[in-house]
């Protein structure tokens, strides 16, 4: 056995110190977290009920018969998801902390996950007026397709322009630019829009250096330049599902099938 | 997908071959159950709690799941997105290439 230079009690204390990173969540954070958990549970329950409904005999029969009218009628009876109670609680929580940083996450949740466009647009306008310098605005930008779909596009655009030009944090500016790029690169975009998107993406790439957003922005180029047939595969370093670190390059000398998968 | 991968791994268990996954399920606890149910024995990197937006698939520009790369024993990308019988054929070919290379004397 190797002898540790540290007494066991010191190691134990170190363990406790590293396990609790940062201060414990404030009451407002706890309230927000439990709200999100409850809303997620409601969403999962709805998704399961809807799946059961669409796999039911009546629905499957209509689907097999390609009976559009019948399918529409059945969908009227399908389980609905109403997130209003959760959005109301989030807005109430934000109201109690109006103007303070504790209001940002509840408002961002209403925008991206609250399930109602008008409500989302109002919450976004509040964020724009009162929280334009908050670092927690990042919550709105990942994944980047949520925000453009969630609220009125003009309000989103005005918000993104202000964040990307005025926010004190470079990474927040980069994310705001990234969302603008996703908005511009829609199907049927004009040549001017595509040109603007390319310019904004270049700016985002510079601002995002060293972050995962940078990897995302340069990914198409990485694929073109590093992931083509005949090229040595870039190494992957990570943890397996048991938390054990390993590298793809450890399998040199074997034929490898690399399978990006998910259980869905 | 799983039955085919299971049989590939089983068939080549004594060969210089490995199936390596990059798993994009955000919930590792739930996934643990599924590994047992589906008898998934091969090793996977975990793409982290962001799921499909995690670091490995982001860097590799993966936008569709599953995405498959087949690498030869030197680590060179030789085939992409081969499925089913094509995947088997690609692997068999690279294994044959490897043993032919080993049989040749060094130049």
mmCIF file of C-alpha atoms in Angstrom:
data_model
loop_
_atom_site.group_PDB
_atom_site.id
_atom_site.type_symbol
_atom_site.label_atom_id
_atom_site.label_comp_id
_atom_site.label_asym_id
_atom_site.label_seq_id
_atom_site.Cartn_x
_atom_site.Cartn_y
_atom_site.Cartn_z
ATOM 1 C CA UNK A 1 0.000 0.000 0.000
ATOM 2 C CA UNK A 2 1.219 3.507 -0.757
ATOM 3 C CA UNK A 3 1.252 5.967 2.112
ATOM 4 C CA UNK A 4 -0.494 9.228 1.503
ATOM 5 C CA UNK A 5 1.325 12.320 2.764
ATOM 6 C CA UNK A 6 -2.079 13.716 3.765
ATOM 7 C CA UNK A 7 -3.928 12.518 6.852
ATOM 8 C CA UNK A 8 -7.236 10.927 5.954
ATOM 9 C CA UNK A 9 -9.221 13.712 7.646
ATOM 10 C CA UNK A 10 -7.619 16.370 5.442
ATOM 11 C CA UNK A 11 -8.420 14.360 2.314
ATOM 12 C CA UNK A 12 -11.989 13.997 3.518
ATOM 13 C CA UNK A 13 -12.298 17.747 3.971
ATOM 14 C CA UNK A 14 -10.815 18.363 0.538
ATOM 15 C CA UNK A 15 -13.336 15.932 -0.904
ATOM 16 C CA UNK A 16 -16.195 17.823 0.691
ATOM 17 C CA UNK A 17 -14.820 21.150 -0.501
ATOM 18 C CA UNK A 18 -14.515 20.018 -4.120
ATOM 19 C CA UNK A 19 -17.909 18.301 -4.116
ATOM 20 C CA UNK A 20 -19.688 21.584 -3.286
ATOM 21 C CA UNK A 21 -18.576 23.868 -6.063
ATOM 22 C CA UNK A 22 -19.668 27.438 -5.555
ATOM 23 C CA UNK A 23 -22.125 28.725 -2.983
ATOM 24 C CA UNK A 24 -25.315 26.748 -2.330
ATOM 25 C CA UNK A 25 -28.285 27.845 -4.461
ATOM 26 C CA UNK A 26 -30.204 30.855 -3.140
ATOM 27 C CA UNK A 27 -33.942 30.499 -2.350
ATOM 28 C CA UNK A 28 -34.770 32.162 -5.679
ATOM 29 C CA UNK A 29 -32.520 29.702 -7.542
ATOM 30 C CA UNK A 30 -34.067 26.771 -5.687
ATOM 31 C CA UNK A 31 -37.546 27.995 -6.527
ATOM 32 C CA UNK A 32 -36.566 28.342 -10.172
ATOM 33 C CA UNK A 33 -34.959 24.905 -10.291
ATOM 34 C CA UNK A 34 -37.964 23.145 -8.802
ATOM 35 C CA UNK A 35 -40.253 25.014 -11.192
ATOM 36 C CA UNK A 36 -38.203 23.802 -14.156
ATOM 37 C CA UNK A 37 -38.183 20.234 -12.810
ATOM 38 C CA UNK A 38 -41.964 20.233 -12.370
ATOM 39 C CA UNK A 39 -42.535 21.671 -15.840
ATOM 40 C CA UNK A 40 -40.188 19.060 -17.328
ATOM 41 C CA UNK A 41 -42.080 16.311 -15.518
ATOM 42 C CA UNK A 42 -45.361 17.673 -16.909
ATOM 43 C CA UNK A 43 -43.838 17.726 -20.391
ATOM 44 C CA UNK A 44 -42.600 14.123 -20.094
ATOM 45 C CA UNK A 45 -45.977 12.936 -18.831
ATOM 46 C CA UNK A 46 -47.659 14.690 -21.757
ATOM 47 C CA UNK A 47 -45.188 13.208 -24.265
ATOM 48 C CA UNK A 48 -45.861 9.711 -22.899
ATOM 49 C CA UNK A 49 -49.642 10.213 -23.008
ATOM 50 C CA UNK A 50 -49.421 11.522 -26.555
ATOM 51 C CA UNK A 51 -47.293 8.579 -27.637
ATOM 52 C CA UNK A 52 -49.806 6.176 -26.148
ATOM 53 C CA UNK A 53 -52.581 8.033 -27.963
ATOM 54 C CA UNK A 54 -50.871 7.939 -31.369
ATOM 55 C CA UNK A 55 -50.062 4.259 -30.932
ATOM 56 C CA UNK A 56 -53.673 3.473 -30.056
ATOM 57 C CA UNK A 57 -55.745 1.262 -32.364
ATOM 58 C CA UNK A 58 -58.083 4.022 -33.571
ATOM 59 C CA UNK A 59 -55.269 6.407 -34.505
ATOM 60 C CA UNK A 60 -53.182 3.676 -36.124
ATOM 61 C CA UNK A 61 -56.177 2.539 -38.209
ATOM 62 C CA UNK A 62 -56.745 6.095 -39.480
ATOM 63 C CA UNK A 63 -53.036 6.407 -40.225
ATOM 64 C CA UNK A 64 -52.983 3.120 -42.163
ATOM 65 C CA UNK A 65 -56.054 4.219 -44.138
ATOM 66 C CA UNK A 66 -54.433 7.638 -44.779
ATOM 67 C CA UNK A 67 -57.683 9.204 -43.643
ATOM 68 C CA UNK A 68 -56.578 12.834 -43.135
ATOM 69 C CA UNK A 69 -60.000 14.014 -41.971
ATOM 70 C CA UNK A 70 -60.270 11.312 -39.359
ATOM 71 C CA UNK A 71 -56.682 11.950 -38.215
ATOM 72 C CA UNK A 72 -57.403 15.655 -37.757
ATOM 73 C CA UNK A 73 -60.532 14.902 -35.788
ATOM 74 C CA UNK A 74 -58.631 12.474 -33.579
ATOM 75 C CA UNK A 75 -55.817 14.957 -33.000
ATOM 76 C CA UNK A 76 -58.363 17.384 -31.564
ATOM 77 C CA UNK A 77 -58.882 14.835 -28.800
ATOM 78 C CA UNK A 78 -55.150 14.173 -28.296
ATOM 79 C CA UNK A 79 -53.640 15.073 -24.903
ATOM 80 C CA UNK A 80 -52.697 18.774 -24.687
ATOM 81 C CA UNK A 81 -49.816 20.360 -22.853
ATOM 82 C CA UNK A 82 -50.690 23.516 -20.943
ATOM 83 C CA UNK A 83 -47.629 25.222 -19.476
ATOM 84 C CA UNK A 84 -49.533 28.345 -18.384
ATOM 85 C CA UNK A 85 -49.435 27.511 -14.643
ATOM 86 C CA UNK A 86 -45.654 27.148 -14.779
ATOM 87 C CA UNK A 87 -45.201 30.293 -16.853
ATOM 88 C CA UNK A 88 -47.397 32.219 -14.385
ATOM 89 C CA UNK A 89 -45.255 31.021 -11.489
ATOM 90 C CA UNK A 90 -42.065 31.953 -13.348
ATOM 91 C CA UNK A 91 -43.412 35.440 -14.110
ATOM 92 C CA UNK A 92 -44.468 35.873 -10.486
ATOM 93 C CA UNK A 93 -40.993 34.838 -9.339
ATOM 94 C CA UNK A 94 -39.411 37.297 -11.797
ATOM 95 C CA UNK A 95 -41.774 40.034 -10.583
ATOM 96 C CA UNK A 96 -40.703 39.485 -6.967
ATOM 97 C CA UNK A 97 -37.089 40.027 -8.034
ATOM 98 C CA UNK A 98 -37.864 42.657 -10.674
ATOM 99 C CA UNK A 99 -34.751 44.327 -12.045
ATOM 100 C CA UNK A 100 -32.403 41.924 -10.231
ATOM 101 C CA UNK A 101 -30.363 39.084 -11.711
ATOM 102 C CA UNK A 102 -32.654 36.499 -10.029
ATOM 103 C CA UNK A 103 -35.377 37.530 -12.492
ATOM 104 C CA UNK A 104 -33.369 36.580 -15.585
ATOM 105 C CA UNK A 105 -33.606 32.775 -15.562
ATOM 106 C CA UNK A 106 -37.375 32.658 -14.894
ATOM 107 C CA UNK A 107 -37.968 35.191 -17.681
ATOM 108 C CA UNK A 108 -35.668 33.275 -20.043
ATOM 109 C CA UNK A 109 -37.603 30.101 -19.274
ATOM 110 C CA UNK A 110 -40.896 31.809 -20.136
ATOM 111 C CA UNK A 111 -39.360 32.965 -23.419
ATOM 112 C CA UNK A 112 -37.864 29.665 -24.578
ATOM 113 C CA UNK A 113 -40.006 27.008 -22.885
ATOM 114 C CA UNK A 114 -43.219 28.719 -21.782
ATOM 115 C CA UNK A 115 -45.113 27.587 -24.867
ATOM 116 C CA UNK A 116 -46.877 30.852 -25.753
ATOM 117 C CA UNK A 117 -45.564 33.360 -28.271
ATOM 118 C CA UNK A 118 -47.191 36.526 -26.911
ATOM 119 C CA UNK A 119 -46.136 35.760 -23.356
ATOM 120 C CA UNK A 120 -42.627 34.968 -24.618
ATOM 121 C CA UNK A 121 -42.432 38.255 -26.522
ATOM 122 C CA UNK A 122 -43.443 40.272 -23.435
ATOM 123 C CA UNK A 123 -40.880 38.440 -21.261
ATOM 124 C CA UNK A 124 -38.184 39.050 -23.857
ATOM 125 C CA UNK A 125 -39.043 42.764 -23.944
ATOM 126 C CA UNK A 126 -38.562 42.873 -20.145
ATOM 127 C CA UNK A 127 -35.171 41.182 -20.490
ATOM 128 C CA UNK A 128 -34.262 43.698 -23.179
ATOM 129 C CA UNK A 129 -35.255 46.703 -21.036
ATOM 130 C CA UNK A 130 -33.915 45.592 -17.666
ATOM 131 C CA UNK A 131 -31.279 42.873 -18.054
ATOM 132 C CA UNK A 132 -29.251 43.647 -21.146
ATOM 133 C CA UNK A 133 -25.924 43.182 -19.318
ATOM 134 C CA UNK A 134 -26.757 39.920 -17.508
ATOM 135 C CA UNK A 135 -24.516 36.957 -18.178
ATOM 136 C CA UNK A 136 -27.473 34.651 -17.579
ATOM 137 C CA UNK A 137 -28.902 35.734 -20.952
ATOM 138 C CA UNK A 138 -26.834 32.802 -22.274
ATOM 139 C CA UNK A 139 -29.773 30.650 -21.218
ATOM 140 C CA UNK A 140 -31.737 32.097 -24.172
ATOM 141 C CA UNK A 141 -29.166 31.153 -26.787
ATOM 142 C CA UNK A 142 -28.717 27.397 -26.454
ATOM 143 C CA UNK A 143 -29.796 25.649 -28.568
ATOM 144 C CA UNK A 144 -29.846 28.609 -30.996
ATOM 145 C CA UNK A 145 -33.060 27.651 -32.794
ATOM 146 C CA UNK A 146 -35.282 28.043 -29.703
ATOM 147 C CA UNK A 147 -35.371 31.827 -29.413
ATOM 148 C CA UNK A 148 -36.221 32.691 -33.055
ATOM 149 C CA UNK A 149 -39.197 30.309 -32.945
ATOM 150 C CA UNK A 150 -40.376 31.340 -29.509
ATOM 151 C CA UNK A 151 -41.119 35.076 -29.837
ATOM 152 C CA UNK A 152 -41.969 37.771 -32.365
ATOM 153 C CA UNK A 153 -39.075 37.814 -34.877
ATOM 154 C CA UNK A 154 -38.747 41.617 -34.932
ATOM 155 C CA UNK A 155 -38.516 41.790 -31.136
ATOM 156 C CA UNK A 156 -35.967 38.945 -31.191
ATOM 157 C CA UNK A 157 -33.919 40.672 -33.870
ATOM 158 C CA UNK A 158 -33.813 44.029 -32.051
ATOM 159 C CA UNK A 159 -32.844 42.249 -28.820
ATOM 160 C CA UNK A 160 -30.056 40.270 -30.499
ATOM 161 C CA UNK A 161 -28.611 43.349 -32.193
ATOM 162 C CA UNK A 162 -28.387 45.137 -28.836
ATOM 163 C CA UNK A 163 -26.893 42.140 -27.000
ATOM 164 C CA UNK A 164 -24.352 41.471 -29.744
ATOM 165 C CA UNK A 165 -23.191 45.092 -29.829
ATOM 166 C CA UNK A 166 -23.482 46.152 -26.169
ATOM 167 C CA UNK A 167 -23.036 43.161 -23.864
ATOM 168 C CA UNK A 168 -19.886 43.347 -21.685
ATOM 169 C CA UNK A 169 -19.098 39.624 -22.086
ATOM 170 C CA UNK A 170 -17.557 38.492 -25.389
ATOM 171 C CA UNK A 171 -19.023 34.979 -25.188
ATOM 172 C CA UNK A 172 -22.567 36.329 -24.682
ATOM 173 C CA UNK A 173 -22.070 38.617 -27.696
ATOM 174 C CA UNK A 174 -20.820 35.619 -29.700
ATOM 175 C CA UNK A 175 -23.888 33.551 -28.788
ATOM 176 C CA UNK A 176 -26.225 36.406 -29.709
ATOM 177 C CA UNK A 177 -24.480 36.634 -33.095
ATOM 178 C CA UNK A 178 -24.783 32.872 -33.506
ATOM 179 C CA UNK A 179 -28.561 33.061 -33.004
ATOM 180 C CA UNK A 180 -28.790 35.911 -35.515
ATOM 181 C CA UNK A 181 -26.875 33.771 -37.998
ATOM 182 C CA UNK A 182 -29.358 30.903 -37.527
ATOM 183 C CA UNK A 183 -32.224 33.353 -38.112
ATOM 184 C CA UNK A 184 -30.655 34.694 -41.299
ATOM 185 C CA UNK A 185 -29.768 31.311 -42.766
ATOM 186 C CA UNK A 186 -33.351 30.208 -43.275
ATOM 187 C CA UNK A 187 -34.593 28.587 -46.440
ATOM 188 C CA UNK A 188 -35.174 31.197 -49.139
ATOM 189 C CA UNK A 189 -32.749 33.724 -47.611
ATOM 190 C CA UNK A 190 -31.591 36.430 -50.028
ATOM 191 C CA UNK A 191 -27.979 36.833 -51.167
ATOM 192 C CA UNK A 192 -27.664 39.911 -48.915
ATOM 193 C CA UNK A 193 -28.920 37.978 -45.914
ATOM 194 C CA UNK A 194 -26.462 35.151 -46.559
ATOM 195 C CA UNK A 195 -23.631 37.649 -46.897
ATOM 196 C CA UNK A 196 -24.574 39.317 -43.628
ATOM 197 C CA UNK A 197 -24.814 35.883 -41.965
ATOM 198 C CA UNK A 198 -21.281 35.061 -43.112
ATOM 199 C CA UNK A 199 -19.937 38.354 -41.739
ATOM 200 C CA UNK A 200 -21.676 37.876 -38.383
ATOM 201 C CA UNK A 201 -20.449 34.266 -38.180
ATOM 202 C CA UNK A 202 -16.875 35.465 -38.728
ATOM 203 C CA UNK A 203 -17.290 37.970 -35.892
ATOM 204 C CA UNK A 204 -18.802 35.278 -33.640
ATOM 205 C CA UNK A 205 -15.896 32.941 -34.403
ATOM 206 C CA UNK A 206 -13.370 35.514 -33.159
ATOM 207 C CA UNK A 207 -15.385 36.333 -30.035
ATOM 208 C CA UNK A 208 -16.014 32.682 -29.158
ATOM 209 C CA UNK A 209 -12.421 31.430 -29.218
ATOM 210 C CA UNK A 210 -11.705 28.814 -26.580
ATOM 211 C CA UNK A 211 -15.382 27.948 -26.021
ATOM 212 C CA UNK A 212 -17.584 25.129 -27.266
ATOM 213 C CA UNK A 213 -19.437 27.660 -29.407
ATOM 214 C CA UNK A 214 -16.188 28.108 -31.326
ATOM 215 C CA UNK A 215 -16.104 24.360 -32.061
ATOM 216 C CA UNK A 216 -19.682 24.576 -33.303
ATOM 217 C CA UNK A 217 -19.030 27.557 -35.559
ATOM 218 C CA UNK A 218 -15.969 25.993 -37.173
ATOM 219 C CA UNK A 219 -17.474 22.464 -37.342
ATOM 220 C CA UNK A 220 -18.421 22.542 -41.069
ATOM 221 C CA UNK A 221 -14.872 23.598 -41.904
ATOM 222 C CA UNK A 222 -13.449 20.989 -39.508
ATOM 223 C CA UNK A 223 -15.482 18.319 -41.303
ATOM 224 C CA UNK A 224 -14.274 19.476 -44.729
ATOM 225 C CA UNK A 225 -10.641 19.710 -43.719
ATOM 226 C CA UNK A 226 -10.201 16.904 -41.181
ATOM 227 C CA UNK A 227 -12.976 14.331 -41.544
ATOM 228 C CA UNK A 228 -12.762 13.245 -45.150
ATOM 229 C CA UNK A 229 -12.111 9.713 -46.385
ATOM 230 C CA UNK A 230 -8.372 9.049 -46.479
ATOM 231 C CA UNK A 231 -7.587 11.394 -43.572
ATOM 232 C CA UNK A 232 -6.337 10.201 -40.198
ATOM 233 C CA UNK A 233 -9.262 10.589 -37.818
ATOM 234 C CA UNK A 234 -8.752 13.334 -35.211
ATOM 235 C CA UNK A 235 -8.353 11.878 -31.746
ATOM 236 C CA UNK A 236 -11.247 11.911 -29.300
ATOM 237 C CA UNK A 237 -10.588 12.202 -25.594
ATOM 238 C CA UNK A 238 -13.418 11.675 -23.191
ATOM 239 C CA UNK A 239 -15.081 9.496 -20.613
ATOM 240 C CA UNK A 240 -16.948 6.283 -21.215
ATOM 241 C CA UNK A 241 -20.388 5.642 -19.731
ATOM 242 C CA UNK A 242 -18.770 4.415 -16.500
ATOM 243 C CA UNK A 243 -16.813 7.651 -16.201
ATOM 244 C CA UNK A 244 -13.473 6.079 -17.222
ATOM 245 C CA UNK A 245 -11.269 8.337 -19.348
ATOM 246 C CA UNK A 246 -10.069 6.986 -22.679
ATOM 247 C CA UNK A 247 -8.949 8.018 -26.150
ATOM 248 C CA UNK A 248 -9.975 6.889 -29.602
ATOM 249 C CA UNK A 249 -6.277 6.567 -30.494
ATOM 250 C CA UNK A 250 -5.937 3.725 -27.955
ATOM 251 C CA UNK A 251 -7.643 1.592 -30.592
ATOM 252 C CA UNK A 252 -4.942 2.093 -33.239
ATOM 253 C CA UNK A 253 -4.043 -1.310 -34.603
ATOM 254 C CA UNK A 254 -7.698 -2.307 -34.749
ATOM 255 C CA UNK A 255 -10.356 -1.683 -37.344
ATOM 256 C CA UNK A 256 -12.815 0.689 -35.660
ATOM 257 C CA UNK A 257 -16.448 1.432 -36.309
ATOM 258 C CA UNK A 258 -17.127 4.822 -34.701
ATOM 259 C CA UNK A 259 -20.837 5.090 -34.115
ATOM 260 C CA UNK A 260 -22.472 8.364 -33.007
ATOM 261 C CA UNK A 261 -25.631 7.020 -31.419
ATOM 262 C CA UNK A 262 -28.427 7.734 -29.007
ATOM 263 C CA UNK A 263 -31.160 5.609 -27.506
ATOM 264 C CA UNK A 264 -34.148 7.265 -29.192
ATOM 265 C CA UNK B 1 -29.698 -0.959 -35.056
ATOM 266 C CA UNK B 2 -28.747 -2.750 -31.802
ATOM 267 C CA UNK B 3 -29.254 -6.356 -33.001
ATOM 268 C CA UNK B 4 -27.056 -5.749 -36.022
ATOM 269 C CA UNK B 5 -24.310 -4.128 -33.951
ATOM 270 C CA UNK B 6 -24.557 -6.911 -31.374
ATOM 271 C CA UNK B 7 -24.063 -9.570 -34.031
ATOM 272 C CA UNK B 8 -21.150 -7.672 -35.617
ATOM 273 C CA UNK B 9 -19.392 -7.405 -32.251
ATOM 274 C CA UNK B 10 -20.132 -11.065 -31.506
ATOM 275 C CA UNK B 11 -18.937 -12.291 -34.906
ATOM 276 C CA UNK B 12 -15.645 -10.350 -34.714
ATOM 277 C CA UNK B 13 -14.918 -10.822 -31.022
ATOM 278 C CA UNK B 14 -11.594 -12.573 -31.755
ATOM 279 C CA UNK B 15 -10.548 -10.134 -34.477
ATOM 280 C CA UNK B 16 -8.611 -6.849 -34.221
ATOM 281 C CA UNK B 17 -11.867 -4.932 -34.308
ATOM 282 C CA UNK B 18 -13.666 -2.511 -31.992
ATOM 283 C CA UNK B 19 -17.053 -0.841 -32.113
ATOM 284 C CA UNK B 20 -16.737 2.494 -30.317
ATOM 285 C CA UNK B 21 -19.797 4.606 -29.667
ATOM 286 C CA UNK B 22 -20.272 8.284 -28.990
ATOM 287 C CA UNK B 23 -23.452 8.334 -26.982
ATOM 288 C CA UNK B 24 -25.620 11.461 -26.993
ATOM 289 C CA UNK B 25 -28.202 10.583 -24.340
ATOM 290 C CA UNK B 26 -28.313 13.402 -21.784
ATOM 291 C CA UNK B 27 -29.570 11.149 -18.965
ATOM 292 C CA UNK B 28 -26.894 8.627 -18.052
ATOM 293 C CA UNK B 29 -28.930 6.903 -15.328
ATOM 294 C CA UNK B 30 -31.782 6.126 -17.717
ATOM 295 C CA UNK B 31 -29.255 4.986 -20.312
ATOM 296 C CA UNK B 32 -27.711 2.525 -17.841
ATOM 297 C CA UNK B 33 -31.011 0.618 -17.752
ATOM 298 C CA UNK B 34 -31.223 0.546 -21.523
ATOM 299 C CA UNK B 35 -27.666 -0.809 -21.844
ATOM 300 C CA UNK B 36 -28.680 -3.803 -19.765
ATOM 301 C CA UNK B 37 -32.005 -4.313 -21.569
ATOM 302 C CA UNK B 38 -30.431 -4.131 -25.009
ATOM 303 C CA UNK B 39 -27.254 -5.994 -24.003
ATOM 304 C CA UNK B 40 -25.047 -3.157 -25.268
ATOM 305 C CA UNK B 41 -21.540 -4.270 -24.374
ATOM 306 C CA UNK B 42 -19.415 -2.038 -26.558
ATOM 307 C CA UNK B 43 -17.666 1.009 -25.158
ATOM 308 C CA UNK B 44 -18.956 4.510 -25.753
ATOM 309 C CA UNK B 45 -17.740 7.999 -25.102
ATOM 310 C CA UNK B 46 -20.411 10.009 -23.331
ATOM 311 C CA UNK B 47 -21.257 13.254 -25.148
ATOM 312 C CA UNK B 48 -22.249 14.938 -21.862
ATOM 313 C CA UNK B 49 -25.440 16.372 -20.323
ATOM 314 C CA UNK B 50 -26.203 18.572 -23.343
ATOM 315 C CA UNK B 51 -27.018 15.429 -25.337
ATOM 316 C CA UNK B 52 -26.832 15.978 -29.070
ATOM 317 C CA UNK B 53 -25.320 19.448 -28.458
ATOM 318 C CA UNK B 54 -22.424 17.913 -26.504
ATOM 319 C CA UNK B 55 -18.746 18.541 -27.253
ATOM 320 C CA UNK B 56 -17.753 15.503 -29.352
ATOM 321 C CA UNK B 57 -20.644 15.487 -31.821
ATOM 322 C CA UNK B 58 -20.416 19.294 -32.064
ATOM 323 C CA UNK B 59 -16.758 19.184 -33.051
ATOM 324 C CA UNK B 60 -17.385 16.368 -35.541
ATOM 325 C CA UNK B 61 -20.272 18.346 -37.063
ATOM 326 C CA UNK B 62 -22.700 15.473 -36.509
ATOM 327 C CA UNK B 63 -26.243 16.521 -37.410
ATOM 328 C CA UNK B 64 -27.918 13.142 -37.880
ATOM 329 C CA UNK B 65 -27.972 10.084 -35.647
ATOM 330 C CA UNK B 66 -26.642 7.519 -36.114
ATOM 331 C CA UNK B 67 -23.566 8.766 -37.982
ATOM 332 C CA UNK B 68 -20.950 6.119 -38.730
ATOM 333 C CA UNK B 69 -17.236 6.388 -39.507
ATOM 334 C CA UNK B 70 -15.182 3.276 -40.277
ATOM 335 C CA UNK B 71 -11.448 3.601 -39.555
ATOM 336 C CA UNK B 72 -8.707 1.220 -40.634
ATOM 337 C CA UNK B 73 -6.060 -0.096 -38.258
ATOM 338 C CA UNK B 74 -3.914 2.980 -38.909
ATOM 339 C CA UNK B 75 -6.695 5.283 -37.783
ATOM 340 C CA UNK B 76 -7.505 6.495 -41.314
ATOM 341 C CA UNK B 77 -11.140 7.288 -42.143
ATOM 342 C CA UNK B 78 -12.070 4.811 -44.872
ATOM 343 C CA UNK B 79 -15.875 4.722 -45.000
ATOM 344 C CA UNK B 80 -18.689 6.979 -43.799
ATOM 345 C CA UNK B 81 -22.307 6.214 -43.076
ATOM 346 C CA UNK B 82 -22.287 2.588 -44.121
ATOM 347 C CA UNK B 83 -25.201 0.666 -42.591
ATOM 348 C CA UNK B 84 -26.220 -2.958 -42.240
ATOM 349 C CA UNK B 85 -24.536 -5.268 -44.744
ATOM 350 C CA UNK B 86 -22.431 -2.413 -46.093
ATOM 351 C CA UNK B 87 -20.979 -1.867 -42.642
ATOM 352 C CA UNK B 88 -20.109 -5.559 -42.348
ATOM 353 C CA UNK B 89 -18.529 -5.562 -45.804
ATOM 354 C CA UNK B 90 -16.483 -2.441 -45.034
ATOM 355 C CA UNK B 91 -15.152 -3.917 -41.799
ATOM 356 C CA UNK B 92 -14.386 -7.291 -43.396
ATOM 357 C CA UNK B 93 -12.515 -5.587 -46.198
ATOM 358 C CA UNK B 94 -10.353 -3.563 -43.803
ATOM 359 C CA UNK B 95 -9.629 -6.657 -41.707
ATOM 360 C CA UNK B 96 -8.577 -8.527 -44.862
ATOM 361 C CA UNK B 97 -6.400 -5.585 -45.921
ATOM 362 C CA UNK B 98 -4.775 -5.615 -42.513
ATOM 363 C CA UNK B 99 -3.892 -9.319 -42.545
ATOM 364 C CA UNK B 100 -2.644 -9.058 -46.155
ATOM 365 C CA UNK B 101 -0.403 -6.151 -45.059
ATOM 366 C CA UNK B 102 0.907 -8.158 -42.101
ATOM 367 C CA UNK B 103 1.761 -11.103 -44.388
ATOM 368 C CA UNK B 104 3.817 -8.899 -46.741
ATOM 369 C CA UNK B 105 7.505 -8.516 -45.879
ATOM 370 C CA UNK B 106 8.662 -4.975 -45.062
ATOM 371 C CA UNK B 107 10.101 -3.128 -48.037
#
